[in-house]
mmCIF file of C-alpha atoms in Angstrom:
data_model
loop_
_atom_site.group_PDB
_atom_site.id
_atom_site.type_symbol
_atom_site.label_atom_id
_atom_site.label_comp_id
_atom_site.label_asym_id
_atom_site.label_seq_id
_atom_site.Cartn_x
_atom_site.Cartn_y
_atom_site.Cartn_z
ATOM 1 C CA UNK A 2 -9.390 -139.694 0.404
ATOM 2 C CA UNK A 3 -12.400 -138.100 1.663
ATOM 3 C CA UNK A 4 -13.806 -140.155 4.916
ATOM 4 C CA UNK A 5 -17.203 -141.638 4.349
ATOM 5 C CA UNK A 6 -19.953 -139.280 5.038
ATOM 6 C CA UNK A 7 -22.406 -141.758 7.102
ATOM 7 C CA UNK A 8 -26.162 -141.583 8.326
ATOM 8 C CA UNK A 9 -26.560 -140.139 12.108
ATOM 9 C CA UNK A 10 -25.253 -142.013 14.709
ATOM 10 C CA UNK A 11 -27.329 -141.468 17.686
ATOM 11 C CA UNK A 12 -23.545 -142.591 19.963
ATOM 12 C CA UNK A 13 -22.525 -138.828 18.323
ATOM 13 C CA UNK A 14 -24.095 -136.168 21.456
ATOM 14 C CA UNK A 15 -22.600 -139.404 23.812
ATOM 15 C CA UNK A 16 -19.535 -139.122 22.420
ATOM 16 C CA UNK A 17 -19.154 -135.271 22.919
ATOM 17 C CA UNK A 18 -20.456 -135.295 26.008
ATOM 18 C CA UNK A 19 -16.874 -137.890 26.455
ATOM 19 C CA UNK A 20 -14.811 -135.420 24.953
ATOM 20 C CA UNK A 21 -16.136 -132.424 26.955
ATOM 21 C CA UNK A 22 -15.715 -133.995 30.269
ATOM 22 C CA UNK A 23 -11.995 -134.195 29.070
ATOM 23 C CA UNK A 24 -11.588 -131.290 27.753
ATOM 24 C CA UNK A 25 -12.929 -129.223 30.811
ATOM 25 C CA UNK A 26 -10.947 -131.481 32.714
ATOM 26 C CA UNK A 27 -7.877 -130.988 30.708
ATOM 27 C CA UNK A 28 -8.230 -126.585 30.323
ATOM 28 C CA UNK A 29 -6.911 -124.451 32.920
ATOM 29 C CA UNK A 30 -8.998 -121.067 31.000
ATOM 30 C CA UNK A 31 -11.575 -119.965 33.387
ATOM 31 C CA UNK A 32 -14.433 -118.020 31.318
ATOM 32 C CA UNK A 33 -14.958 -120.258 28.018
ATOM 33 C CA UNK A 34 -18.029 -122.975 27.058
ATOM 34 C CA UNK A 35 -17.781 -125.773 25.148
ATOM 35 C CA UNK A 36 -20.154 -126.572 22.503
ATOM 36 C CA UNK A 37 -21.487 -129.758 20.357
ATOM 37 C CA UNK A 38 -21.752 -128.001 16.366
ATOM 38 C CA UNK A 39 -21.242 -129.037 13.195
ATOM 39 C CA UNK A 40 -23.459 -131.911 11.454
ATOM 40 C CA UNK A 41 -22.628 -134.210 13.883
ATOM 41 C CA UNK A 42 -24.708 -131.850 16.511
ATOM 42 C CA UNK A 43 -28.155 -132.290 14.651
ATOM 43 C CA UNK A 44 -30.155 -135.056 14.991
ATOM 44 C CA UNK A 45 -31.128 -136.536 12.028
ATOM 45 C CA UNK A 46 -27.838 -135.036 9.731
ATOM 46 C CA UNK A 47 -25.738 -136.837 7.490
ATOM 47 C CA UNK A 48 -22.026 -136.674 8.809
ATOM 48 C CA UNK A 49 -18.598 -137.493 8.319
ATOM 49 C CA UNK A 50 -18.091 -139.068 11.712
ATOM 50 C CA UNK A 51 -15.699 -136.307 13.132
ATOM 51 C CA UNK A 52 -17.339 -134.705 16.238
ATOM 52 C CA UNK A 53 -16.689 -130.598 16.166
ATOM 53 C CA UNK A 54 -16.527 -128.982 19.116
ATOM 54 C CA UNK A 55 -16.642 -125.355 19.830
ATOM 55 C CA UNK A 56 -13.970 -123.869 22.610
ATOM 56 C CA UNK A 57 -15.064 -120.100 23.441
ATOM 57 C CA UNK A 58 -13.095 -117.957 25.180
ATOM 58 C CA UNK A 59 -12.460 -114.788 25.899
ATOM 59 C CA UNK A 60 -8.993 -114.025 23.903
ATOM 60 C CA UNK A 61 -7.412 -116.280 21.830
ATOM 61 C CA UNK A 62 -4.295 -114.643 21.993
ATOM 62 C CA UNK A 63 -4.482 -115.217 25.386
ATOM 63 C CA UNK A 64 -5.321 -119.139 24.660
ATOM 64 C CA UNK A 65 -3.139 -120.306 22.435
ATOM 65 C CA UNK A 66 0.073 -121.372 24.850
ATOM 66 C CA UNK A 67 -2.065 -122.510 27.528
ATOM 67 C CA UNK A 68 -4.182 -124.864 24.914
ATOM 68 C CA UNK A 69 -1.386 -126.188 23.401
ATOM 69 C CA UNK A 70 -0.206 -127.496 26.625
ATOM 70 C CA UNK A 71 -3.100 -128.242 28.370
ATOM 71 C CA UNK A 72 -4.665 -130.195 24.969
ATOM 72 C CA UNK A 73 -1.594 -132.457 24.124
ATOM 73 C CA UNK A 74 -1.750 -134.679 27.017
ATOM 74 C CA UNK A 75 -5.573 -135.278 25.637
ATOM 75 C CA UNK A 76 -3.645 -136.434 21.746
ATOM 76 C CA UNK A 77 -4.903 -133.112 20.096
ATOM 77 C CA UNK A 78 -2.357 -131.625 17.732
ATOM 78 C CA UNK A 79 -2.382 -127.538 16.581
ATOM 79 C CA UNK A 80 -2.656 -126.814 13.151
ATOM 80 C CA UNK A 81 -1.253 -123.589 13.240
ATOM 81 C CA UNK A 82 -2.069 -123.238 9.251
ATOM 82 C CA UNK A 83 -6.020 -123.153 10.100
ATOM 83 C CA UNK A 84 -6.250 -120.140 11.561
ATOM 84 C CA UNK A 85 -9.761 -118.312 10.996
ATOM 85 C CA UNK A 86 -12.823 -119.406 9.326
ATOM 86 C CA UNK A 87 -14.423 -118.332 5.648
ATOM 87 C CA UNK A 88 -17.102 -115.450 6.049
ATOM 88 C CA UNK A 89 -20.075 -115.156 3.609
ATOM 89 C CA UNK A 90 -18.308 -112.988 0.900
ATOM 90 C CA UNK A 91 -21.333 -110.635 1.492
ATOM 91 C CA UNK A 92 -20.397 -109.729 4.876
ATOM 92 C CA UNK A 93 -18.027 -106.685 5.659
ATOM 93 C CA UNK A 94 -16.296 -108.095 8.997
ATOM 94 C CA UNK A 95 -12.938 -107.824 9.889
ATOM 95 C CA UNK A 96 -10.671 -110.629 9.387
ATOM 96 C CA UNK A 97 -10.261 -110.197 13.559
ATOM 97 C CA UNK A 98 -14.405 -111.776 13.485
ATOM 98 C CA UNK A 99 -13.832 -114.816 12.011
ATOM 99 C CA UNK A 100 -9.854 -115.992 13.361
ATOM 100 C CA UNK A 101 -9.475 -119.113 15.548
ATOM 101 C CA UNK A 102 -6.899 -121.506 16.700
ATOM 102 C CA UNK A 103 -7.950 -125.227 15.299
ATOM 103 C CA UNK A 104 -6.672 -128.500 17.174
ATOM 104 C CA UNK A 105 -7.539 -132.003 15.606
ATOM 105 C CA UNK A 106 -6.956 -135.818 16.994
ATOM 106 C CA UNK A 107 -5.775 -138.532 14.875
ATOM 107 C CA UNK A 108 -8.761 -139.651 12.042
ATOM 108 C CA UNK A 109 -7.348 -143.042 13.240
ATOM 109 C CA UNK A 110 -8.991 -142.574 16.796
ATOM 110 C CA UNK A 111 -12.919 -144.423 17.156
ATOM 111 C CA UNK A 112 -13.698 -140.777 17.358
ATOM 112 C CA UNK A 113 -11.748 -138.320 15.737
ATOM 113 C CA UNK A 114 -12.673 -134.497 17.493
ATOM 114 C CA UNK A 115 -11.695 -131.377 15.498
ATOM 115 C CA UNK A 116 -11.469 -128.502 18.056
ATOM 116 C CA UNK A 117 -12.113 -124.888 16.918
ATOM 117 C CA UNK A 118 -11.398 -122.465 19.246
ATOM 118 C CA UNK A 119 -12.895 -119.126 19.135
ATOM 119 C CA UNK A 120 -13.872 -115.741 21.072
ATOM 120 C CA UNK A 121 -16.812 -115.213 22.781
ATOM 121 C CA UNK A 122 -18.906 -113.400 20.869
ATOM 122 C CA UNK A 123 -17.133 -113.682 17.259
ATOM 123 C CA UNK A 124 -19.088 -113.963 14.376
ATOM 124 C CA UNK A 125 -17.350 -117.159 13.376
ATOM 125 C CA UNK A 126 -18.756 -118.848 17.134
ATOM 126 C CA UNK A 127 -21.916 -117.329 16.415
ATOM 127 C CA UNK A 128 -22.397 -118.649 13.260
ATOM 128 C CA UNK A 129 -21.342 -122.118 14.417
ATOM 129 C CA UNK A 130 -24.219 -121.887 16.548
ATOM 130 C CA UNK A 131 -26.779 -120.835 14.345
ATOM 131 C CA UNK A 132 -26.048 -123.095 11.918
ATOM 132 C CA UNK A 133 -26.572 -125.779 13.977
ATOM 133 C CA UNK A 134 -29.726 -124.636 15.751
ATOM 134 C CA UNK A 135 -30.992 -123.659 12.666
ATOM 135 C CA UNK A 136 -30.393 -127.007 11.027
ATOM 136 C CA UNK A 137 -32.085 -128.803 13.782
ATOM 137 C CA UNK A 138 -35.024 -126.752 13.855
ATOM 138 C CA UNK A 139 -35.988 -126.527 9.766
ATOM 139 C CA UNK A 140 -36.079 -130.008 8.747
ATOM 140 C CA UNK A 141 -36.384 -129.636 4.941
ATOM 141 C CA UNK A 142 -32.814 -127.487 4.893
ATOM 142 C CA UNK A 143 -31.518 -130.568 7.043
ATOM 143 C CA UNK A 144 -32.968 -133.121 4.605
ATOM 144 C CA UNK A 145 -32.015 -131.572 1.600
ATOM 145 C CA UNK A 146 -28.369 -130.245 2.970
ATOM 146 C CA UNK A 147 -28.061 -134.513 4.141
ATOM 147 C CA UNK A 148 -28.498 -135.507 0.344
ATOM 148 C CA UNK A 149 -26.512 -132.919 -0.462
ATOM 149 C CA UNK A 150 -23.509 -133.575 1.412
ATOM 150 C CA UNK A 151 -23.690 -137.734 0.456
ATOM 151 C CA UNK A 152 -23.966 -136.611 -3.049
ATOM 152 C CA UNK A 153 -20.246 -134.377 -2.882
ATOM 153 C CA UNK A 154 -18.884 -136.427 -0.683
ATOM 154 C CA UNK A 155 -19.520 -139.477 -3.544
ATOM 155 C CA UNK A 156 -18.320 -137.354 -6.413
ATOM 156 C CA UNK A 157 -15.455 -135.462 -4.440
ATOM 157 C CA UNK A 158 -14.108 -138.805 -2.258
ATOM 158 C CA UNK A 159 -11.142 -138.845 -4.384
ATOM 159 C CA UNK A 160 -9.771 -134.820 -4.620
ATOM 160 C CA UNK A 161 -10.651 -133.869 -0.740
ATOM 161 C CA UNK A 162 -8.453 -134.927 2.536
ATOM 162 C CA UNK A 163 -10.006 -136.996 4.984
ATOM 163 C CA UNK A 164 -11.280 -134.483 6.975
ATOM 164 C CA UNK A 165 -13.027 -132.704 4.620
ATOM 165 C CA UNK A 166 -10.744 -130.228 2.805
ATOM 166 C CA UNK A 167 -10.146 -129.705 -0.688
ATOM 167 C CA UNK A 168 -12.863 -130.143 -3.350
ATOM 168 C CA UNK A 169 -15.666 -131.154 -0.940
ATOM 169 C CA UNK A 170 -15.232 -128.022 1.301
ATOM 170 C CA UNK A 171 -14.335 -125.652 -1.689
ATOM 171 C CA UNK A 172 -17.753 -127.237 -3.423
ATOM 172 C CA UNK A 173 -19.969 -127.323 0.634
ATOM 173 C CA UNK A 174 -18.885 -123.007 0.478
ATOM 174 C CA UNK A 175 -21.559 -121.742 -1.309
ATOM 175 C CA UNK A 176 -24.561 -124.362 0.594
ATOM 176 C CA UNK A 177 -22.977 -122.685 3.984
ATOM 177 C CA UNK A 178 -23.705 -119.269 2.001
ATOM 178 C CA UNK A 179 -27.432 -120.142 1.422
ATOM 179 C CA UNK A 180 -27.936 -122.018 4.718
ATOM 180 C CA UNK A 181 -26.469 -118.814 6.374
ATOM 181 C CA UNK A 182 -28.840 -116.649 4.631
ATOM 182 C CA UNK A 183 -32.108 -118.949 5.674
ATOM 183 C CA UNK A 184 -30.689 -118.801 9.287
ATOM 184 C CA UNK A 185 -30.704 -115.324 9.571
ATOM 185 C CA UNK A 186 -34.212 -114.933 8.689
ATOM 186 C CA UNK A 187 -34.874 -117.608 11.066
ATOM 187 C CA UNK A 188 -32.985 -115.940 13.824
ATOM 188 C CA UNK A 189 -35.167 -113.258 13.002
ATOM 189 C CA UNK A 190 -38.187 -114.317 13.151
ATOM 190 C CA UNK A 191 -38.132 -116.893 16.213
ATOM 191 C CA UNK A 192 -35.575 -114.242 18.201
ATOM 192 C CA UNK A 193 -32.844 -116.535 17.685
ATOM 193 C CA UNK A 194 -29.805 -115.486 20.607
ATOM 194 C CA UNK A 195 -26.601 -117.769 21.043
#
């Protein structure tokens, strides 16, 4: 069952903060930034109250055995089966744009972190970005994507994992699709650069 999308918890940039102090504590990769994204990174957002953090680095070939080591110790487990994200079906990238390596802690943690793990300079890391600067900057696509997600999340509780997989991702696709668009005209216009 899906876990409860909530209102914004203002503990949420605390809590990552937390989590990134262990994490670049934890990491022997020189080169890579961590980043706050995903709902739980704008002020204001309805969330299901799992932070998302954003590990870029410069090969994830390269990252994969040291993570997996180096991210245990810290309770994260590798889910080697979640490995790249879903483009817009508009775009023509390669598959190679949009892989990552994906760690998650227990849902049964206070705070639950899902870890993606991307390359500097991928679209997929970019478009984490964007998304969420975009979201916090246009407040009526953050209002009306809030209601959204509360809405799924109520008809989709039952068909989806706790994380969020199953119906209510398969259903959240196409809003990321229109979102995307809007943020690209954003970027754009206000000279957007992650």
């Amino acid at each position: 069952m899906l876990l409860k999308v909530v209102s914004y918890r203002a503990e949420w940039p605390r809590i990552f903060r937390d989590w990134k102090r262990r994490i670049d504590g934890a990491i022997s990769m020189s080169n890579s930034a961590l980043d706050h994204v995903g709902s739980t990174a704008v002020p204001d957002l309805e969330a299901k109250p799992i932070i998302d953090i954003q590990l870029r680095v410069p090969s994830i070939d390269e990252a994969k055995a040291k993570l997996t080591s180096d991210l245990e110790p810290l309770g994260f487990e590798f889910r080697p089966d979640t490995n790249h994200d879903r483009p817009p079906p508009w775009l023509g990238i390669s598959e190679k744009e949009w892989r990552k390596l994906y760690f998650r802690t227990s849902l049964e943690l206070d705070h639950p972190v899902h870890l993606h793990v991307r390359t500097i300079g991928s679209s997929n890391a970019r478009y984490a970005l964007l998304f969420r600067d975009y979201l916090r900057a246009n407040g009526v696509a953050r209002t009306a994507y809030g209601k959204f997600k509360l809405l799924l999340s109520e008809q989709t509780a039952e068909t989806s994992a706790p994380g969020g997989t199953g119906s209510y991702q398969e259903l959240k696709d196409p809003i990321f699709d229109l979102l995307y668009h809007a943020a690209e005209l954003w970027a754009q216009q206000v000279n957007w650069r992650c």
